[in-house]
Tab-separated table of C-alpha atoms in Angstrom:
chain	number	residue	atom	x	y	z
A	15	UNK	CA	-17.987	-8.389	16.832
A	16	UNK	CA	-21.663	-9.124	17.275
A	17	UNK	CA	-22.868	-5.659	16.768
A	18	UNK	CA	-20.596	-5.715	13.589
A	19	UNK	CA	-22.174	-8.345	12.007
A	20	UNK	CA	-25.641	-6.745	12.613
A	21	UNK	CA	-25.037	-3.873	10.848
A	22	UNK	CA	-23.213	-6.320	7.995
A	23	UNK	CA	-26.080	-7.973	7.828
A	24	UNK	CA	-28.565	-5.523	6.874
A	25	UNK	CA	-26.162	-4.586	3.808
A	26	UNK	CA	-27.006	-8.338	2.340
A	27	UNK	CA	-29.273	-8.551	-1.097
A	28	UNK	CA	-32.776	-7.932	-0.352
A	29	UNK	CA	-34.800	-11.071	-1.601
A	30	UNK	CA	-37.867	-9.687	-3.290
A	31	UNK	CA	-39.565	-12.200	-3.023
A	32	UNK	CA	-39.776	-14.839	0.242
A	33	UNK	CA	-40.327	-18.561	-0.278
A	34	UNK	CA	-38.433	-17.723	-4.386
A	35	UNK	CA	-35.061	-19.222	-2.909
A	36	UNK	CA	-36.754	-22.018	-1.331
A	37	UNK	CA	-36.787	-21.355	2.042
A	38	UNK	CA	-32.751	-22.473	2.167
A	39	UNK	CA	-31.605	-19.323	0.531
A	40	UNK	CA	-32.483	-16.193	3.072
A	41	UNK	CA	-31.383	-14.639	5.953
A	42	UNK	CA	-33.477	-13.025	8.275
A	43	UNK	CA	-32.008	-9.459	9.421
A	44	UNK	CA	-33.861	-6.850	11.194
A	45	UNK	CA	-37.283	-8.107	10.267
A	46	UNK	CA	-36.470	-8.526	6.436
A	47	UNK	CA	-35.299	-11.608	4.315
A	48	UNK	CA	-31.819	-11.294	2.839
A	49	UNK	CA	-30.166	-13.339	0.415
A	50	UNK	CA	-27.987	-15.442	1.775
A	51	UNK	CA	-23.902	-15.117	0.950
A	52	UNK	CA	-22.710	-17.922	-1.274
A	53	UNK	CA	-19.250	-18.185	0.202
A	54	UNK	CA	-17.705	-16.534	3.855
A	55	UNK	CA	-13.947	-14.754	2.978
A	56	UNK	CA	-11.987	-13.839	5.762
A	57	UNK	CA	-7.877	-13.202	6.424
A	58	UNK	CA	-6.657	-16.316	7.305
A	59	UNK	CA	-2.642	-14.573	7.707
A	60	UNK	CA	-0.509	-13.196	8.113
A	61	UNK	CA	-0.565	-11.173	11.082
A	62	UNK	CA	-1.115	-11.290	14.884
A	63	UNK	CA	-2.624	-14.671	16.096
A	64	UNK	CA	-5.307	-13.060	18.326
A	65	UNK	CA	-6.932	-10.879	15.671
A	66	UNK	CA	-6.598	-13.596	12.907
A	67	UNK	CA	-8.415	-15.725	15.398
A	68	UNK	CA	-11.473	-13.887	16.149
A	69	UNK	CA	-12.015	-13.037	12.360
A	70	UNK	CA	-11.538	-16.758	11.515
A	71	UNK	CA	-13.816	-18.181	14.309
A	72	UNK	CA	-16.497	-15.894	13.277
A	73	UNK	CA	-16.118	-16.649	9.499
A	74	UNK	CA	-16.467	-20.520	10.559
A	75	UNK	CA	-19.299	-20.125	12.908
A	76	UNK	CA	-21.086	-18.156	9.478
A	77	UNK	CA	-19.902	-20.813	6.874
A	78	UNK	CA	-21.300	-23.493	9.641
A	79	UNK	CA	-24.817	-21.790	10.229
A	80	UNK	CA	-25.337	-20.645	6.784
A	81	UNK	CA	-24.213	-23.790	4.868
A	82	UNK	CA	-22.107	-22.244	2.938
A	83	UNK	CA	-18.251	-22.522	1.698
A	84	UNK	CA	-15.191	-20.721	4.051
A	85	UNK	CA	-12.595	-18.978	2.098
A	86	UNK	CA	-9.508	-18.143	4.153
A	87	UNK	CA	-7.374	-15.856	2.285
A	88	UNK	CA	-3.835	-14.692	2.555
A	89	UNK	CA	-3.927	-10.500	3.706
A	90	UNK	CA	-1.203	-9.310	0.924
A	91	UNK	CA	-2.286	-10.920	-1.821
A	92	UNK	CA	-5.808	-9.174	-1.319
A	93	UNK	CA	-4.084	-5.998	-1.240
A	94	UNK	CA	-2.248	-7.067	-4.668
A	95	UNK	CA	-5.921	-7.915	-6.135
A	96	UNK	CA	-7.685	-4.419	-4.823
A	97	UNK	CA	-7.168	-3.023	-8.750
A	98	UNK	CA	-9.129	-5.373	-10.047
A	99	UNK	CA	-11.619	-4.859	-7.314
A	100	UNK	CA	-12.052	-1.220	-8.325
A	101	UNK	CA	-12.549	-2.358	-11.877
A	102	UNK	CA	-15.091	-4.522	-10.977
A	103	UNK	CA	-16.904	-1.662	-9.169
A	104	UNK	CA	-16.707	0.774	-11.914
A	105	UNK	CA	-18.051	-2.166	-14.427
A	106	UNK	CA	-20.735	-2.268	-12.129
A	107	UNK	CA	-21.622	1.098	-12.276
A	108	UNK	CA	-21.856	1.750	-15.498
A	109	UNK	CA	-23.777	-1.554	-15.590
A	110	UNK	CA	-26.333	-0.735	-13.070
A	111	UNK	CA	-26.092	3.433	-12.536
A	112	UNK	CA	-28.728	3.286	-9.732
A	113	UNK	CA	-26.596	0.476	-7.738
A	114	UNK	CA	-24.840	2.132	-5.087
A	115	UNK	CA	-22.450	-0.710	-4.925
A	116	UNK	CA	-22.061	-3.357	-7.632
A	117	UNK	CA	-19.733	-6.258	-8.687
A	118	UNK	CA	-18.942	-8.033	-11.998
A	119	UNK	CA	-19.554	-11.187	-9.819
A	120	UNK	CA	-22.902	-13.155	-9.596
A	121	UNK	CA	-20.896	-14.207	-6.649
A	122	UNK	CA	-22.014	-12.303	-3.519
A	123	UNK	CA	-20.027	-12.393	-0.110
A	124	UNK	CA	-19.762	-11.676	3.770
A	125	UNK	CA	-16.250	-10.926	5.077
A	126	UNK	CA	-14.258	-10.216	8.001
A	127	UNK	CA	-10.725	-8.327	8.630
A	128	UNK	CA	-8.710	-6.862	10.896
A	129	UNK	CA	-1.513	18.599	-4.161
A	130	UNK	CA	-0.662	20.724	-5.130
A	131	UNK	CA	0.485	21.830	-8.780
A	132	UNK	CA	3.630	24.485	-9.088
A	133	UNK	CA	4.177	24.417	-12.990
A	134	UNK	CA	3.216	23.087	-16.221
A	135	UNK	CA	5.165	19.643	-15.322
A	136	UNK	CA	3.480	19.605	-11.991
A	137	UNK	CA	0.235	19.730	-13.803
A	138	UNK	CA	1.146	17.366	-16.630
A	139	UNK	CA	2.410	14.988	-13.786
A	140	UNK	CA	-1.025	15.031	-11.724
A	141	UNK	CA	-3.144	14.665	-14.995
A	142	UNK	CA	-0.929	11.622	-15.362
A	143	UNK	CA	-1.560	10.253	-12.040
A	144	UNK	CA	-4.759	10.610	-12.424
A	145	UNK	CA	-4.997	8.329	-15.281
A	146	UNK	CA	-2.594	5.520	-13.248
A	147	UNK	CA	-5.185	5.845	-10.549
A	148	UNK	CA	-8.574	5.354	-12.092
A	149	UNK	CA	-8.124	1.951	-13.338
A	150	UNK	CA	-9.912	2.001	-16.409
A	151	UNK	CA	-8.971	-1.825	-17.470
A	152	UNK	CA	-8.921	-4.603	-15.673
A	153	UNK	CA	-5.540	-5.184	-14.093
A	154	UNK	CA	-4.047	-8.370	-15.902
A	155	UNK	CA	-1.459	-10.731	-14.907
A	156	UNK	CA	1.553	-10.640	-14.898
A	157	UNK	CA	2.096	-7.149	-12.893
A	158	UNK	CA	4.561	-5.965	-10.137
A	159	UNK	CA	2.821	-5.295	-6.463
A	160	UNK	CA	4.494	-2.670	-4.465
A	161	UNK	CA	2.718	-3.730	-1.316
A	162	UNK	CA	3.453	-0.859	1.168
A	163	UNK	CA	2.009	-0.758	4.835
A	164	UNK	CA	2.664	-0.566	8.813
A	165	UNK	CA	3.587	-3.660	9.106
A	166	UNK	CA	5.147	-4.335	5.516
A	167	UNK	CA	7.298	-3.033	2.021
A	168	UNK	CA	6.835	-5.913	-0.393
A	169	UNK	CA	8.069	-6.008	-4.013
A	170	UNK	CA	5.825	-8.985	-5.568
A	171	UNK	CA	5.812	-10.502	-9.119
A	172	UNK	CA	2.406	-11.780	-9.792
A	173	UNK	CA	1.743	-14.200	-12.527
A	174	UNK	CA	-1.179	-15.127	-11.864
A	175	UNK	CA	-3.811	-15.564	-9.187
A	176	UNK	CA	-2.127	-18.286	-7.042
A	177	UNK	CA	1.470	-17.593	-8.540
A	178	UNK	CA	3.605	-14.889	-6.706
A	179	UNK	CA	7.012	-14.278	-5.862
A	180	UNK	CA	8.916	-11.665	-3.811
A	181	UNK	CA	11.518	-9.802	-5.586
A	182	UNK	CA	12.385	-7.687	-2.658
A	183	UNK	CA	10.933	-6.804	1.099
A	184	UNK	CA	12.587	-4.829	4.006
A	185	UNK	CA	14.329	-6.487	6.582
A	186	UNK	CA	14.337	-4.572	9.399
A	187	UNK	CA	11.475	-2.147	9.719
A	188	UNK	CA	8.705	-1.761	7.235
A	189	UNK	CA	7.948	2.022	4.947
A	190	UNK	CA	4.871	2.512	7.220
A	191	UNK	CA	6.663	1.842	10.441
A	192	UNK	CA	9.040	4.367	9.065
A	193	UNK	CA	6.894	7.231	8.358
A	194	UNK	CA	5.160	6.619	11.784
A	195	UNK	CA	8.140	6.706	13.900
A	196	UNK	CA	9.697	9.739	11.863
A	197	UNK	CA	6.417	11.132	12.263
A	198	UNK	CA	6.265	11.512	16.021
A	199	UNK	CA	9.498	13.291	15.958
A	200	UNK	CA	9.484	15.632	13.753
A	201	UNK	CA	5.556	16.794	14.036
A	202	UNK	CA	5.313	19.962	16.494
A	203	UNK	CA	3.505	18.810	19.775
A	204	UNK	CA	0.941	21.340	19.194
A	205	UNK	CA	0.142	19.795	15.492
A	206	UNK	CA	-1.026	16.255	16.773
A	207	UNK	CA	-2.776	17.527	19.291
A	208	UNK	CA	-4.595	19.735	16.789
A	209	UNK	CA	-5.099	16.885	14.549
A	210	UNK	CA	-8.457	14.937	14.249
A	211	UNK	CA	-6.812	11.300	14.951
A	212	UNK	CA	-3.613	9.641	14.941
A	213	UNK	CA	-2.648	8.420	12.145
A	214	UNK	CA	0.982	9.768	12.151
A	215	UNK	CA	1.980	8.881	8.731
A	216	UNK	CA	-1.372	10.512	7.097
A	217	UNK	CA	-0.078	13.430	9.112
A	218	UNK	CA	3.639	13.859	8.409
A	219	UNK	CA	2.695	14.473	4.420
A	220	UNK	CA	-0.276	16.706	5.470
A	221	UNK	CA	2.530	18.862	7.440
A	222	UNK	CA	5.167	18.057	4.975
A	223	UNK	CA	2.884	19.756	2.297
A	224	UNK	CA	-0.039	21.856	3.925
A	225	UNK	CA	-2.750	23.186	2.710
A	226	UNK	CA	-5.825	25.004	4.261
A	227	UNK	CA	-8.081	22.072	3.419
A	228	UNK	CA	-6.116	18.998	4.961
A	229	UNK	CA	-4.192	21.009	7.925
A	230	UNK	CA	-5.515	20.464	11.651
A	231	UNK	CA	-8.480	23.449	12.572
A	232	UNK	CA	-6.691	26.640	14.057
A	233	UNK	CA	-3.025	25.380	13.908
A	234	UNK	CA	-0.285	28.217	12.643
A	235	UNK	CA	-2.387	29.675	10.401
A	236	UNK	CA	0.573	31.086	9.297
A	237	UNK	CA	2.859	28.931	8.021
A	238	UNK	CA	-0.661	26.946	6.197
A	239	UNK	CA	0.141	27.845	2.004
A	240	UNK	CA	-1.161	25.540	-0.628
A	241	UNK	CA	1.953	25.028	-2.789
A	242	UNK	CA	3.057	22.060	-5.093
A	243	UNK	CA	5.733	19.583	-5.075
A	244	UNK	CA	8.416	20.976	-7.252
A	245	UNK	CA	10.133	17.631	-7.484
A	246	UNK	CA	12.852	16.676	-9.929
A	247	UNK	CA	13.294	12.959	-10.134
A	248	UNK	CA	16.978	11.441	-10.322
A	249	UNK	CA	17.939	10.637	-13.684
A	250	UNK	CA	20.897	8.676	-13.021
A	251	UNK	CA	21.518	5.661	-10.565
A	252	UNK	CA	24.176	8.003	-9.652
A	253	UNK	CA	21.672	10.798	-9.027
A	254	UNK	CA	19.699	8.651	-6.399
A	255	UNK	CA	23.348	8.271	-4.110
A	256	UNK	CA	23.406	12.101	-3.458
A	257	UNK	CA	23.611	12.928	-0.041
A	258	UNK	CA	20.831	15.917	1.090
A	259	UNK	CA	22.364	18.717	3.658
A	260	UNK	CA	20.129	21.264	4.987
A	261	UNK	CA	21.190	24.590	4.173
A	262	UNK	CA	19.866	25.862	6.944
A	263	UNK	CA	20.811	23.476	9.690
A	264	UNK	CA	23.495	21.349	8.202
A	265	UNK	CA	21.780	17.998	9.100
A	266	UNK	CA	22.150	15.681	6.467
A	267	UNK	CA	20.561	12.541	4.842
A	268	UNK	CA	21.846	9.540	2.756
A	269	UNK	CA	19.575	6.950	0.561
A	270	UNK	CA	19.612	3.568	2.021
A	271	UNK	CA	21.559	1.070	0.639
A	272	UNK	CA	22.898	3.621	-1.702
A	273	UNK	CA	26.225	1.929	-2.201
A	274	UNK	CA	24.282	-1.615	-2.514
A	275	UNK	CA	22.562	-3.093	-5.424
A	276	UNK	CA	20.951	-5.470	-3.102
A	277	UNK	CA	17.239	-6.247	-4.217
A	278	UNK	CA	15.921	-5.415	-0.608
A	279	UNK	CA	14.405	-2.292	1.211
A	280	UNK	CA	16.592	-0.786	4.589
A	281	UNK	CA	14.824	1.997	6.274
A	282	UNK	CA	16.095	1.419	9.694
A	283	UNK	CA	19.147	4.145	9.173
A	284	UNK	CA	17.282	6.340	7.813
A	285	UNK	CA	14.799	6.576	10.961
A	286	UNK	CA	17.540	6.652	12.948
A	287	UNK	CA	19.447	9.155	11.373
A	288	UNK	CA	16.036	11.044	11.745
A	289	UNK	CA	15.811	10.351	15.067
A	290	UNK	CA	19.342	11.551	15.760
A	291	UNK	CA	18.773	14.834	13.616
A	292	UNK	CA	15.670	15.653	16.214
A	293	UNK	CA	17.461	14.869	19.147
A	294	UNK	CA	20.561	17.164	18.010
A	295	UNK	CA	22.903	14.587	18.276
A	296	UNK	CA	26.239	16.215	17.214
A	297	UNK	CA	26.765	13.253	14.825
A	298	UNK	CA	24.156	14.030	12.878
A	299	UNK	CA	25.765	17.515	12.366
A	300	UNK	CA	29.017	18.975	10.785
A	301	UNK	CA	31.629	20.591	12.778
A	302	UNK	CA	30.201	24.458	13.295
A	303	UNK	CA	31.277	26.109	10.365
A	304	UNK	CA	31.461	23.237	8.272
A	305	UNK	CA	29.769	21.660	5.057
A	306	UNK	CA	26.036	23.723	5.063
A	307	UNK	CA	26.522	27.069	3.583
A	308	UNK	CA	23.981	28.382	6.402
A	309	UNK	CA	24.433	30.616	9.242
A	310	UNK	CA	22.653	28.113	11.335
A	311	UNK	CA	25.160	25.003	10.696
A	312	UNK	CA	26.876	23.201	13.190
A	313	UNK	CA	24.032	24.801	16.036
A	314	UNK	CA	23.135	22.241	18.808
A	315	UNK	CA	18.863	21.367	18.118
A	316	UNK	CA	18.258	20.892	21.730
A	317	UNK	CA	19.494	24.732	22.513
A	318	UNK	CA	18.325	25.980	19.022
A	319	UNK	CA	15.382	24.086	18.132
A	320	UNK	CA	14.403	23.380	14.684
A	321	UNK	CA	11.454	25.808	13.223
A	322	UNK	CA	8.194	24.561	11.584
A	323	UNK	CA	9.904	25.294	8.472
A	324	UNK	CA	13.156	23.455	9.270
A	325	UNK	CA	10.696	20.218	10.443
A	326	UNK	CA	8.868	20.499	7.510
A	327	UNK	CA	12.034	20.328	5.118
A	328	UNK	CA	13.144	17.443	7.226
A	329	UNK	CA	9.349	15.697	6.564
A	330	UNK	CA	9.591	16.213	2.699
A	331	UNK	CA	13.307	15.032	2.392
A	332	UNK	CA	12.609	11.864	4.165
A	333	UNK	CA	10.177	10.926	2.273
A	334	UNK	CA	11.206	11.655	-0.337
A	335	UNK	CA	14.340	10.204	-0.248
A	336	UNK	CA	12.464	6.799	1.376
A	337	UNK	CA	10.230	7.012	-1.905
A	338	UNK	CA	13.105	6.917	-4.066
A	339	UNK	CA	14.401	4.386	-2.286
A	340	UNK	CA	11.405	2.099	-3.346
A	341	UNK	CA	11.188	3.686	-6.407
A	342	UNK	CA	15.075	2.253	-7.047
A	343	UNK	CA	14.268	-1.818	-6.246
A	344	UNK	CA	10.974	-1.048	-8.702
A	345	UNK	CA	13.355	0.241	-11.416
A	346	UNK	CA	15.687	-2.548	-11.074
A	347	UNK	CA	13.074	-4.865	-11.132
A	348	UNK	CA	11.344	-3.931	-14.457
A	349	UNK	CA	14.815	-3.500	-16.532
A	350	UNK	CA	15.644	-7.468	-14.910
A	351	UNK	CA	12.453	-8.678	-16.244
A	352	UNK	CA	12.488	-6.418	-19.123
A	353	UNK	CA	15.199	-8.855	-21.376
A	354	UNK	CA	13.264	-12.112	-20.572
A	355	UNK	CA	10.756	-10.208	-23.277
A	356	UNK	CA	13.552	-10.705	-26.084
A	357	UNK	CA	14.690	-14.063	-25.414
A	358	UNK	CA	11.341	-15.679	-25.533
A	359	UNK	CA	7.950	-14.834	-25.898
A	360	UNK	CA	5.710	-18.362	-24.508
A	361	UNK	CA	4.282	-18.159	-20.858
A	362	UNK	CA	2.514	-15.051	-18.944
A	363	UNK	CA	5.982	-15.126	-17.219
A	364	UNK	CA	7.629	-14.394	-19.511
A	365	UNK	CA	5.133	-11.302	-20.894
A	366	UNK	CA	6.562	-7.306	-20.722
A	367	UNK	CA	5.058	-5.829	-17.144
A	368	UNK	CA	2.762	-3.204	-18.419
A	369	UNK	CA	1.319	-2.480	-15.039
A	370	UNK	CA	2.690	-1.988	-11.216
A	371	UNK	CA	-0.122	-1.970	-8.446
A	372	UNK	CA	0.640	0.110	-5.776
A	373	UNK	CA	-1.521	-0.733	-2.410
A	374	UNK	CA	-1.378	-0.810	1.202
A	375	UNK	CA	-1.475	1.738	3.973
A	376	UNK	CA	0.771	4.248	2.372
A	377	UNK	CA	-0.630	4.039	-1.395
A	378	UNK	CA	-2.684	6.635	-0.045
A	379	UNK	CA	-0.021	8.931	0.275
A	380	UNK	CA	0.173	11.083	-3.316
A	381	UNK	CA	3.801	12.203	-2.960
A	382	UNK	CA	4.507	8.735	-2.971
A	383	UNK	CA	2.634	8.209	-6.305
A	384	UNK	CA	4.064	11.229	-7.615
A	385	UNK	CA	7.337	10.445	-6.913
A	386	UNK	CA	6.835	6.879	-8.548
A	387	UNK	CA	5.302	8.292	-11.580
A	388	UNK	CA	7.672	11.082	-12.065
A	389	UNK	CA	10.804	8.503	-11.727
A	390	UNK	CA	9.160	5.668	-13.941
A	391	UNK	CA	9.107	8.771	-16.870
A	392	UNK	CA	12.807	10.024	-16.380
A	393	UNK	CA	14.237	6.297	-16.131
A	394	UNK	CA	12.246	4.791	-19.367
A	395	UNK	CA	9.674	3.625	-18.654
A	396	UNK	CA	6.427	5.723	-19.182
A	397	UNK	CA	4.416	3.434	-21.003
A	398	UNK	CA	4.279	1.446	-17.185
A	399	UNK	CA	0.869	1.853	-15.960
A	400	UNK	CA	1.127	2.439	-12.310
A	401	UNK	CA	-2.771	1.312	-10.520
A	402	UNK	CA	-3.116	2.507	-7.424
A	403	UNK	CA	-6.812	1.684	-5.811
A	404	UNK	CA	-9.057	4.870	-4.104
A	405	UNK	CA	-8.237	6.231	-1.453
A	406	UNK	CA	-10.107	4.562	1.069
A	407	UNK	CA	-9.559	1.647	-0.531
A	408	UNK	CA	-5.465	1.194	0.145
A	409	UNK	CA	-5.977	0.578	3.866
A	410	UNK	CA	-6.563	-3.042	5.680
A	411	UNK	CA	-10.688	-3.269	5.024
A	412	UNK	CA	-12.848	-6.006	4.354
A	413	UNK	CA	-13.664	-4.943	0.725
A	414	UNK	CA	-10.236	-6.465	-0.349
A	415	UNK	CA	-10.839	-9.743	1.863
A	416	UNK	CA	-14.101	-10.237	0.361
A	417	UNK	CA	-12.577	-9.484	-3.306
A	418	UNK	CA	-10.039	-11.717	-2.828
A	419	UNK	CA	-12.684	-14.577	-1.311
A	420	UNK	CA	-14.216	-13.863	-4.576
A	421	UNK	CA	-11.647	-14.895	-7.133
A	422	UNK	CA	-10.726	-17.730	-5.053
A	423	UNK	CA	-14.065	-18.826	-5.064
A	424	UNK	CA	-14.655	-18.939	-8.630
A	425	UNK	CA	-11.271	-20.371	-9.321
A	426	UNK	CA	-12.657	-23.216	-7.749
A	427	UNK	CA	-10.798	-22.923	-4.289
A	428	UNK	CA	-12.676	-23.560	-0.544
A	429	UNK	CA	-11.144	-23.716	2.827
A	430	UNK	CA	-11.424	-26.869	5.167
A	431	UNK	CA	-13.710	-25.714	8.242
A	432	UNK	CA	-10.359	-27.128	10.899
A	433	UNK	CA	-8.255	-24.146	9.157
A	434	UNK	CA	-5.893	-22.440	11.503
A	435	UNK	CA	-4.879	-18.841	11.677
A	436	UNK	CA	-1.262	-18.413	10.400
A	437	UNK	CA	1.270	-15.674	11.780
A	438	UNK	CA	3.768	-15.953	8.787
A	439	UNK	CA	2.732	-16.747	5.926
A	440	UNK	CA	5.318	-16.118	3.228
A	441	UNK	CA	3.638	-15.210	-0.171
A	442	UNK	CA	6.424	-16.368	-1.970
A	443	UNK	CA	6.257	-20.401	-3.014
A	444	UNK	CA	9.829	-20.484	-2.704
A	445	UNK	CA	9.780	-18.649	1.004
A	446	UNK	CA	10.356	-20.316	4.536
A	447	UNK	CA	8.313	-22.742	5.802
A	448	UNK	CA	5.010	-23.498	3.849
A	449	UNK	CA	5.428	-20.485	1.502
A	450	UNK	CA	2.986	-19.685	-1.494
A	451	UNK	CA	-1.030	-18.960	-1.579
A	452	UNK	CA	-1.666	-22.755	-2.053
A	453	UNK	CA	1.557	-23.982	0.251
A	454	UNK	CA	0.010	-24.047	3.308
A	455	UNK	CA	-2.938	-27.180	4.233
A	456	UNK	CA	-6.324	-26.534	3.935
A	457	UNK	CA	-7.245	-25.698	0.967
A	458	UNK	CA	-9.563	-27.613	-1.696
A	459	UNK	CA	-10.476	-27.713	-4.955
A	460	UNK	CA	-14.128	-28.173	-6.340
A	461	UNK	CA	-13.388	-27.714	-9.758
A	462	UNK	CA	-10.221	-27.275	-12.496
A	463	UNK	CA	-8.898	-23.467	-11.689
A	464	UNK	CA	-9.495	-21.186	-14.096
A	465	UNK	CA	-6.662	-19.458	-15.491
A	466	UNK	CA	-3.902	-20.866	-13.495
């Protein structure tokens, strides 16, 4: 950690002048006098009690030295806030062209945290997603969060910055959790250990759609051919029940909860249906013969294993059909909310949702976006503006902590220095235990809230 904040140090405000602040204001790093933060942000929960705790202890020791106030923030609702992060940024851009990195905020902070195109509708479609992800506006409330990651698939109503409720989450294993476990099955041996790193879930869509710029240096050459999505969204609820079979193999997969209007995400059967497909389990296969309309059908995986091209059709379909599957809950959302519109117009509540953020881990993955674009047109509802931050930007990193710090901060809130990390921390006002932004001890107000 120490090294850490050395280097975050250096990237403070240069004060251009010693002795202007007063002598209270600086901080000495590497020689030079920095401005001093006004405020330390860092994740107070959820999340695993030794992390949280370094990060927090660090934070205080900061707030304590530099006399300044500790915000501790909740992790997912800085991942719901990263739009209007990347608004900021922009705004500072054009603001200051020379800046290399800029906020709207006079508030500064220190933090700490744990394509392809194949026709004229793919092209249409990624012009479109480019739009949704550049942010041009400030994201306003109210707006639906689709807050998908490792460790969690969140459906979140936001009203405002302290007001958020769940509309649905997984209760078993979480989207990114999914795509990780799926991915160390189906990925060829020799793929990871051509890849660059580990992150399995980065790599299943690389494989699942390869090209010659994102594939692993010197692996299969062969099979490596930019091509598009060619996706056709269901247009029907009774479109997103259909059962896939592999024409080649016979395996087959079914949408969660596809019998179920349940406002909840299930992806345990589908990774273990995966799982069972890879180990050629013969329940994962028709009788030989049977149901595939390929010569392969009904062959045992373990004595006939499956091709790259077999793996990769199992990759795409299971995201896919996992995409859909959040793309469903999202849909049922927005036409529930939709009628409140008609009966009454008072209250940001009560407002049309003209925007769904999409952020986490696995926002980086663009068949994901793609599919959520492409599904939002077919169903109705193409005048939804789905946000979806950069890139590097939908992973856990202390840009969001610090963002989130930030509107805190000049809502009025500040953190009481005897703040404790918290494991679970439910979002939600209305979840278990001391549930809500605001529902846990510890917090403080220095002035009205703005907005709220």
């Amino acid at each position: 950690m120490a090294p850490l904040l050395k280097r975050a140090l250096k990237a403070l405000p240069a004060d251009e002048g010693v002795g202007s602040t007063g002598g209270g204001g600086i901080v000495w790093a590497a020689g030079k006098a920095r401005r001093k933060p006004d405020f330390v942000t860092v994740t107070r929960g959820p999340g695993m009690l030794s992390n949280l705790t370094v990060g927090l202890m660090t934070a205080k020791s900061l707030a304590v030295a530099w006399d300044v106030p500790l915000l501790a923030v909740h992790h997912m609702e800085a991942h719901a806030l990263t739009p209007r992060l990347v608004h900021a940024l922009e705004q500072g851009k054009l603001a200051s062209p020379a800046t290399e990195t800029a906020s709207s905020s006079s508030s500064s902070a220190s933090s700490a945290d744990e394509d392809g195109k194949s026709d004229t509708d793919d092209e249409k479609m990624t012009k479109k997603q480019e739009n949704d992800t550049g942010a041009p506006g400030r994201t306003e409330f109210p707006f639906l969060s689709l807050l998908v990651s490792g460790g969690h698939s969140l459906l979140v109503h936001s009203r405002g910055l302290n007001d958020h409720s769940i509309l649905a989450e997984a209760h078993n294993i979480a989207i990114g959790d999914l795509l990780d476990k799926c991915a160390r099955v189906i990925l060829p041996e020799s793929y990871i250990a051509a890849a660059p790193d580990v992150m399995y879930g980065r790599l299943l869509e690389e494989f699942a759609f390869p090209t010659s710029a994102g594939s692993p240096k010197g692996w299969d050459a062969a099979e490596i051919v930019d091509q598009g999505y060619e996706y056709a969204p269901p247009r029907t609820k009774l479109d997103e029940k259909r059962t896939y079979r592999s024409q080649a193999r016979g395996w087959s997969l079914t949408p969660p909860l596809h019998e179920s209007a349940a406002m909840r995400f299930d992806f345990s059967g589908l990774n273990g249906r995966v799982h069972a497909i890879m180990r050629g389990d013969p329940s994962a296969l028709p009788p030989r013969g049977g149901g595939g309309g390929g010569e392969d059908v009904g062959v045992n995986i373990n004595a006939h294993p499956l091709s790259v091209r077999n793996r990769r059709e199992l990759a795409r379909v299971t995201m896919r059909i996992a995409f859909e599957h959040l793309a469903s809950r999202l849909l049922m959302a927005l036409k529930k909310l939709a009628p409140k519109v008609q009966e009454k117009e008072e209250g940001p509540q009560l407002r049309a949702i003209k925007t769904v953020v999409v952020s986490g881990g696995v926002a980086s993955n663009k068949y994901l976006r793609h599919i959520l674009r492409a599904m939002l047109d077919a169903r109705g509802f193409a005048g939804v503006e789905i946000v979806c931050p950069p890139v590097h930007l939908c992973t856990d990193n202390a840009a969001m902590i610090a963002w989130a710090g930030m509107e805190m901060y000049e809502a009025g809130w500040r953190s009481e220095l005897d703040v404790r990390p918290i494991k679970k921390w439910p979002l939600d006002p209305g979840g278990e235990g001391e549930g809500g932004v605001l529902g846990v001890p510890g917090w403080y107000s220095e002035k009205q809230p703005v907005g709220e």
